[in-house]
CSV table of C-alpha atoms in Angstrom, one decimal:
chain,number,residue,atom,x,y,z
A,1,UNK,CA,3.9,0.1,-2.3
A,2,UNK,CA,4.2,3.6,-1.2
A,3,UNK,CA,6.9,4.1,1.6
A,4,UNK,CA,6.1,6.1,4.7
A,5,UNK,CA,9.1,6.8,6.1
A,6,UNK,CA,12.9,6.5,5.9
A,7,UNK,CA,14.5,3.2,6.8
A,8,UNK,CA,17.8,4.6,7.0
A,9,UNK,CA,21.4,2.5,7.6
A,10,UNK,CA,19.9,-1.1,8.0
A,11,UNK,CA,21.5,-3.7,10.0
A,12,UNK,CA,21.1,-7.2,10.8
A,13,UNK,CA,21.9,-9.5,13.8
A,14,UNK,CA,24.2,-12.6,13.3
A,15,UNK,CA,21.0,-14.5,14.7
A,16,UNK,CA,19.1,-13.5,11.5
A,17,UNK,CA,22.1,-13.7,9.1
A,18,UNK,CA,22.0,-17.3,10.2
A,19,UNK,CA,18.4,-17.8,9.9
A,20,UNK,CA,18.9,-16.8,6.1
A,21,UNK,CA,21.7,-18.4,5.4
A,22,UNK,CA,23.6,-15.3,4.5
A,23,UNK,CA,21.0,-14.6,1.7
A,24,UNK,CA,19.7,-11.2,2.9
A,25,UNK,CA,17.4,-11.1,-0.5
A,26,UNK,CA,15.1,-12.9,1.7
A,27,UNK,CA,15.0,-9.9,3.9
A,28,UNK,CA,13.7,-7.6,1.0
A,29,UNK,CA,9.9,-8.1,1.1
A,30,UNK,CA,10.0,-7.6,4.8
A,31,UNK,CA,11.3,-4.7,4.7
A,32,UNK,CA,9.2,-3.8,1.9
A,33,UNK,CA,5.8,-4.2,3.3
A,34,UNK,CA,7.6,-2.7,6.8
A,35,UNK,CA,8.0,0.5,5.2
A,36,UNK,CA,5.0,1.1,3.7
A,37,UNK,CA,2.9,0.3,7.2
A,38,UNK,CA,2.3,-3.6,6.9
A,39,UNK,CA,3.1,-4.3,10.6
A,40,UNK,CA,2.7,-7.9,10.3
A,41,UNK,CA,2.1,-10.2,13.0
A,42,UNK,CA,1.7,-7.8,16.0
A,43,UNK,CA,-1.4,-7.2,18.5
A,44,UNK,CA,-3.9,-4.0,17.0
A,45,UNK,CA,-2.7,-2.0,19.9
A,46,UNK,CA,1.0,-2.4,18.7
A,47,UNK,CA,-0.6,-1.8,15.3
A,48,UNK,CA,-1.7,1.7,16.4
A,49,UNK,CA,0.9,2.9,18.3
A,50,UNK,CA,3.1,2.4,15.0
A,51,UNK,CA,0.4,4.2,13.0
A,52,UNK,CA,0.6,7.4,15.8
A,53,UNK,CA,4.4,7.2,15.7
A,54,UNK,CA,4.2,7.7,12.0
A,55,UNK,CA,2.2,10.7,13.0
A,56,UNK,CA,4.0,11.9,15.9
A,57,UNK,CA,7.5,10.6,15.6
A,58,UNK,CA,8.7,7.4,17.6
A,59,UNK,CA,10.1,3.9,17.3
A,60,UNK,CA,8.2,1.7,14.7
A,61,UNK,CA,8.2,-2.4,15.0
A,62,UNK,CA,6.9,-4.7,12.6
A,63,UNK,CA,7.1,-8.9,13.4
A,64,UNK,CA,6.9,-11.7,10.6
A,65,UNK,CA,7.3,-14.9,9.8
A,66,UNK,CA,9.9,-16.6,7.5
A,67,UNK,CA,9.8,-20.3,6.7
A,68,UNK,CA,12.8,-20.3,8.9
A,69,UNK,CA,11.3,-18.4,11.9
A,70,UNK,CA,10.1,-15.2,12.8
A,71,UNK,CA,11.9,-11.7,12.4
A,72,UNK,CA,11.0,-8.2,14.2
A,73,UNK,CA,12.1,-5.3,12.3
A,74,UNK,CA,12.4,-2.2,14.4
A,75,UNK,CA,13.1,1.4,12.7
A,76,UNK,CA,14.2,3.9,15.9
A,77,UNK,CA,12.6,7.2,16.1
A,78,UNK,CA,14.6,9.5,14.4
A,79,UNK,CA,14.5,7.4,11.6
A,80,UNK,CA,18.2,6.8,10.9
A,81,UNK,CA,18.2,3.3,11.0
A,82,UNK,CA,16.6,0.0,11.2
A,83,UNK,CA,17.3,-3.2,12.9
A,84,UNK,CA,16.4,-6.6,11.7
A,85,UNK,CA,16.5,-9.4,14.8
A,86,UNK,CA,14.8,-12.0,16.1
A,87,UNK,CA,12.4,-11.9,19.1
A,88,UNK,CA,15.1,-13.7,21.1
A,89,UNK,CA,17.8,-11.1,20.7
A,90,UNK,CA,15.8,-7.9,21.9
């Protein structure tokens, strides 16, 4: 997978930690397909407002499902770092 853009420092919220048990290797393909435009599960519109921010500089979001529940993964605009949270702790 080619990457698009810069993740930079990643961090995680204690509500995901505990979602994965502390086994942030689970987190990997997520990011993974994040980084190389895989949005997951979001509406087409949220879809292509990623795609222009990868154009046109902003704030990307992907949102996908684990076996445990689902994660959003949000890189900020100047691309110096990434979030990993769930929906419940925007």
């Amino acid at each position: 997978m080619a990457h698009l853009f810069m993740l930079g420092e990643i961090a995680l919220t204690h509500g995901v930690n505990k979602l994965v048990n502390g086994d942030h290797s689970l987190l990997h393909p997520f990011l993974m397909k994040h980084v190389s435009g895989q949005w997951g599960d979001l509406p087409e519109e949220d879809k292509q407002a990623n795609d222009d921010a990868l154009k046109n500089g902003g704030r990307l979001m992907s949102a996908y499902h684990l076996p445990q529940g689902k994660i959003w993964i949000v890189t900020e605009a100047d691309r110096s770092s990434s979030t990993i949270l769930l929906p419940s702790e925007y």
